[in-house]
Amino acid sequence: KNEVEQSPQNLTAQEGEFITINCSYSVGISALHWLQQHPGGGIVSLFMLSSGKKKHGRLIATINIQEKHSSLHITASHPRDSAVYICAVRWRSGGSNYKLTFGKGTLLTVNP
Amino acid sequence: GAVVSQHPSRVICKSGTSVKIECRSLDFQATTMFWYRQFPKQSLMLMATSNEGSKATYEQGVEKDKFLINHASLTLSTLTVTSAHPEDSSFYICSAKPRGAHNEQFFGPGTRLTVL
């Protein structure tokens, strides 16, 4: 069964700390998404990766295709970064099927 | 940037009534839209894939007669929850894949449905 696993499930940090959230998946993928979901529920797409590394502001996402692993890093974390971060993948075996498989999410709380 | 809207953002209805939720891509054409359901403290679960001009493909366990999906144009898909029951109360989210895109999807803000 194709699976996506995230760790940690919950993460509490102090403002300013460097944050890392991990995502592992079981088989080859076409793309990996990192999403952010705030308590209100709406989802924001942070990154889409198929290889290498992307950076946007204080957020960095990396992916290692050989190891089937991706990380989301937040530098100089801030209380407004508190949210659920979700990893989602599109399996390579899906062909023209574009649907995503989601991890269970990481709840990040950044305290002032 | 690509924006997806949903309407309404919140809806409360009585048991037995039907509720329609709209998902619109505001600045791009979406050949494929996806409907998800999210229960509290759980991840998103795909309900169905909607391709413009054709019938939706439902995931196993999702009743197609209960959750009617229409994708009549390249910018609009609708999900109608028919004969809603309290167990249908959930957060419904859509996403849209732009025409020509291979992996990109853009998510809507979600609709909170409460069935009394």
Short mmCIF file of C-alpha atoms in Angstrom, two decimals:
data_model
loop_
_atom_site.label_atom_id
_atom_site.label_comp_id
_atom_site.label_asym_id
_atom_site.label_seq_id
_atom_site.Cartn_x
_atom_site.Cartn_y
_atom_site.Cartn_z
CA LYS A 1 0.00 0.00 0.00
CA ASN A 2 1.39 3.41 -0.95
CA GLU A 3 1.83 5.49 2.18
CA VAL A 4 2.95 8.92 3.29
CA GLU A 5 4.32 9.36 6.79
CA GLN A 6 5.07 12.60 8.56
CA SER A 7 7.05 13.28 11.68
CA PRO A 8 6.74 14.61 14.22
CA GLN A 9 2.99 14.52 14.70
CA ASN A 10 3.16 17.48 17.08
CA LEU A 11 5.89 20.05 17.48
CA THR A 12 6.18 22.92 19.95
CA ALA A 13 8.88 25.53 19.52
CA GLN A 14 9.92 28.88 20.91
CA GLU A 15 9.83 31.91 18.68
CA GLY A 16 13.02 32.16 16.67
CA GLU A 17 13.81 28.47 16.60
CA PHE A 18 14.65 26.53 13.47
CA ILE A 19 11.92 24.03 12.62
CA THR A 20 12.14 20.82 10.61
CA ILE A 21 9.20 18.68 9.59
CA ASN A 22 9.79 15.40 7.80
CA CYS A 23 7.88 13.41 5.20
CA SER A 24 8.66 9.92 3.95
CA TYR A 25 6.86 8.00 1.26
CA SER A 26 6.88 4.42 0.15
CA VAL A 27 7.31 4.37 -3.64
CA GLY A 28 8.23 6.63 -6.53
CA ILE A 29 6.44 9.94 -6.94
CA SER A 30 5.85 12.50 -9.65
CA ALA A 31 5.56 15.39 -7.22
CA LEU A 32 5.41 16.24 -3.54
CA HIS A 33 3.41 19.11 -2.07
CA TRP A 34 3.81 20.88 1.23
CA LEU A 35 0.60 22.50 2.44
CA GLN A 36 -0.26 24.71 5.37
CA GLN A 37 -3.61 24.61 7.15
CA HIS A 38 -4.49 27.25 9.72
CA PRO A 39 -7.06 26.71 12.48
CA GLY A 40 -9.74 28.31 10.30
CA GLY A 41 -9.32 25.39 7.94
CA GLY A 42 -8.22 26.91 4.64
CA ILE A 43 -5.29 25.28 2.92
CA VAL A 44 -2.39 27.16 1.38
CA SER A 45 -0.01 25.48 -1.00
CA LEU A 46 3.56 26.23 0.11
CA PHE A 47 5.68 24.22 -2.28
CA MET A 48 5.52 21.67 -5.03
CA LEU A 49 8.72 19.67 -5.53
CA SER A 50 9.87 16.95 -7.83
CA SER A 51 13.58 17.30 -7.09
CA GLY A 52 16.12 19.44 -5.28
CA LYS A 53 15.26 22.37 -3.08
CA LYS A 54 12.98 25.38 -3.06
CA LYS A 55 13.00 28.48 -0.87
CA HIS A 56 10.35 31.07 -0.23
CA GLY A 57 11.02 33.63 2.47
CA ARG A 58 11.72 31.77 5.71
CA LEU A 59 10.52 28.46 4.31
CA ILE A 60 12.75 25.90 2.66
CA ALA A 61 11.67 22.56 1.21
CA THR A 62 14.02 19.81 0.15
CA ILE A 63 13.48 16.42 -1.39
CA ASN A 64 15.74 13.39 -1.76
CA ILE A 65 14.26 11.18 -4.45
CA GLN A 66 16.58 8.25 -3.78
CA GLU A 67 15.76 8.19 -0.09
CA LYS A 68 12.06 8.96 -0.68
CA HIS A 69 12.16 11.73 1.86
CA SER A 70 11.35 15.41 2.02
CA SER A 71 11.83 18.04 4.70
CA LEU A 72 10.17 21.37 5.33
CA HIS A 73 12.28 23.86 7.26
CA ILE A 74 11.16 27.10 8.85
CA THR A 75 13.89 29.53 9.87
CA ALA A 76 13.37 32.12 12.62
CA SER A 77 9.97 30.69 13.49
CA HIS A 78 7.18 33.01 14.55
CA PRO A 79 3.88 32.43 16.36
CA ARG A 80 2.03 33.11 13.11
CA ASP A 81 3.71 29.98 11.69
CA SER A 82 1.55 27.93 14.06
CA ALA A 83 -0.54 25.68 11.83
CA VAL A 84 -0.84 22.13 10.57
CA TYR A 85 1.70 21.30 7.87
CA ILE A 86 0.70 18.57 5.47
CA CYS A 87 2.78 16.59 3.02
CA ALA A 88 1.01 15.21 -0.04
CA VAL A 89 2.33 13.19 -2.96
CA ARG A 90 1.29 12.26 -6.46
CA TRP A 91 2.44 8.71 -7.14
CA ARG A 92 4.42 8.10 -10.32
CA SER A 93 2.41 4.95 -10.89
CA GLY A 94 -0.73 7.06 -11.09
CA GLY A 95 -0.18 7.80 -14.77
CA SER A 96 -2.66 10.49 -15.82
CA ASN A 97 -4.34 10.29 -12.43
CA TYR A 98 -3.51 13.51 -10.65
CA LYS A 99 -4.91 12.69 -7.25
CA LEU A 100 -2.83 13.20 -4.14
CA THR A 101 -2.20 11.04 -1.08
CA PHE A 102 -1.88 13.04 2.13
CA GLY A 103 0.13 12.58 5.26
CA LYS A 104 -1.61 13.00 8.61
CA GLY A 105 -0.08 16.39 9.18
CA THR A 106 2.23 17.96 11.74
CA LEU A 107 0.72 20.37 14.23
CA LEU A 108 3.23 23.13 14.85
CA THR A 109 2.84 25.51 17.77
CA VAL A 110 5.28 28.38 18.07
CA ASN A 111 5.21 30.12 21.42
CA PRO A 112 6.24 33.76 21.84
CA GLY B 1 -1.30 33.71 -8.42
CA ALA B 2 -3.89 31.03 -8.97
CA VAL B 3 -6.92 31.42 -6.74
CA VAL B 4 -9.65 28.95 -5.97
CA SER B 5 -12.78 30.08 -4.17
CA GLN B 6 -15.50 28.12 -2.45
CA HIS B 7 -19.01 29.19 -1.60
CA PRO B 8 -20.41 29.16 0.94
CA SER B 9 -17.67 29.17 3.55
CA ARG B 10 -20.07 27.92 6.20
CA VAL B 11 -23.50 26.36 5.98
CA ILE B 12 -25.87 24.99 8.57
CA CYS B 13 -28.81 22.94 7.37
CA LYS B 14 -31.49 20.66 8.69
CA SER B 15 -31.29 16.92 8.35
CA GLY B 16 -32.87 15.74 5.11
CA THR B 17 -32.17 18.85 3.09
CA SER B 18 -29.70 19.21 0.24
CA VAL B 19 -26.74 21.57 0.20
CA LYS B 20 -24.76 22.76 -2.81
CA ILE B 21 -21.13 23.84 -2.52
CA GLU B 22 -19.41 25.69 -5.34
CA CYS B 23 -15.73 25.58 -6.24
CA ARG B 24 -14.44 28.15 -8.70
CA SER B 25 -11.04 28.73 -10.24
CA LEU B 26 -10.90 32.51 -10.48
CA ASP B 27 -8.00 33.19 -12.81
CA PHE B 28 -7.31 29.94 -14.61
CA GLN B 29 -9.09 27.11 -16.36
CA ALA B 30 -9.29 23.91 -14.38
CA THR B 31 -9.63 20.74 -16.38
CA THR B 32 -9.71 18.68 -13.21
CA MET B 33 -11.10 19.47 -9.78
CA PHE B 34 -10.92 17.35 -6.68
CA TRP B 35 -13.31 17.19 -3.76
CA TYR B 36 -12.02 16.31 -0.30
CA ARG B 37 -13.62 15.81 3.08
CA GLN B 38 -11.85 16.40 6.36
CA PHE B 39 -13.13 15.28 9.74
CA PRO B 40 -11.75 16.89 12.93
CA LYS B 41 -8.10 16.14 13.59
CA GLN B 42 -7.88 13.96 10.49
CA SER B 43 -6.22 14.46 7.15
CA LEU B 44 -7.95 15.18 3.89
CA MET B 45 -9.71 12.28 2.25
CA LEU B 46 -10.37 12.39 -1.47
CA MET B 47 -14.03 11.93 -2.29
CA ALA B 48 -14.05 12.29 -6.04
CA THR B 49 -12.21 13.57 -9.08
CA SER B 50 -14.16 15.80 -11.41
CA ASN B 51 -13.16 16.32 -15.05
CA GLU B 52 -14.77 19.07 -17.05
CA GLY B 53 -17.52 17.75 -19.27
CA SER B 54 -17.48 14.20 -17.98
CA LYS B 55 -18.76 12.18 -15.07
CA ALA B 56 -16.91 12.35 -11.79
CA THR B 57 -14.83 9.44 -10.56
CA TYR B 58 -15.69 8.57 -6.98
CA GLU B 59 -13.39 6.97 -4.43
CA GLN B 60 -14.32 3.67 -2.90
CA GLY B 61 -16.93 4.06 -0.21
CA VAL B 62 -18.24 7.42 -1.41
CA GLU B 63 -21.87 7.28 -2.50
CA LYS B 64 -22.23 8.97 -5.86
CA ASP B 65 -25.98 9.37 -5.47
CA LYS B 66 -25.50 11.18 -2.19
CA PHE B 67 -22.62 13.41 -3.24
CA LEU B 68 -23.53 14.76 -6.66
CA ILE B 69 -20.70 16.42 -8.53
CA ASN B 70 -21.09 18.59 -11.59
CA HIS B 71 -18.16 20.11 -13.50
CA ALA B 72 -20.02 21.93 -16.24
CA SER B 73 -17.37 24.51 -17.07
CA LEU B 74 -13.62 24.96 -16.86
CA THR B 75 -13.97 27.27 -13.89
CA LEU B 76 -16.77 25.76 -11.83
CA SER B 77 -17.45 22.48 -10.08
CA THR B 78 -20.29 21.90 -7.65
CA LEU B 79 -20.78 19.33 -4.91
CA THR B 80 -24.33 18.71 -3.76
CA VAL B 81 -24.83 16.80 -0.54
CA THR B 82 -28.29 15.30 -0.92
CA SER B 83 -30.52 14.36 1.98
CA ALA B 84 -27.88 15.49 4.42
CA HIS B 85 -27.52 13.79 7.78
CA PRO B 86 -25.57 14.85 10.88
CA GLU B 87 -22.79 12.39 9.98
CA ASP B 88 -22.21 14.40 6.79
CA SER B 89 -21.11 17.33 8.94
CA SER B 90 -17.53 17.95 7.92
CA PHE B 91 -15.12 20.34 6.25
CA TYR B 92 -15.30 20.05 2.46
CA ILE B 93 -12.35 21.28 0.41
CA CYS B 94 -11.86 21.43 -3.32
CA SER B 95 -8.69 21.75 -5.33
CA ALA B 96 -8.20 22.57 -8.99
CA LYS B 97 -5.59 21.52 -11.50
CA PRO B 98 -4.89 24.11 -14.19
CA ARG B 99 -5.18 23.15 -17.83
CA GLY B 100 -1.79 21.94 -19.04
CA ALA B 101 -0.31 21.60 -15.56
CA HIS B 102 1.20 18.28 -14.65
CA ASN B 103 1.43 18.39 -10.91
CA GLU B 104 0.12 21.70 -9.67
CA GLN B 105 -3.06 21.89 -7.67
CA PHE B 106 -4.53 24.90 -5.94
CA PHE B 107 -6.79 24.51 -2.94
CA GLY B 108 -9.95 26.31 -2.03
CA PRO B 109 -10.56 27.73 1.46
CA GLY B 110 -13.05 25.03 2.36
CA THR B 111 -16.70 24.88 3.37
CA ARG B 112 -17.78 23.96 6.89
CA LEU B 113 -21.02 21.98 6.72
CA THR B 114 -23.05 21.42 9.87
CA VAL B 115 -26.17 19.28 9.62
CA LEU B 116 -28.56 19.60 12.53
#
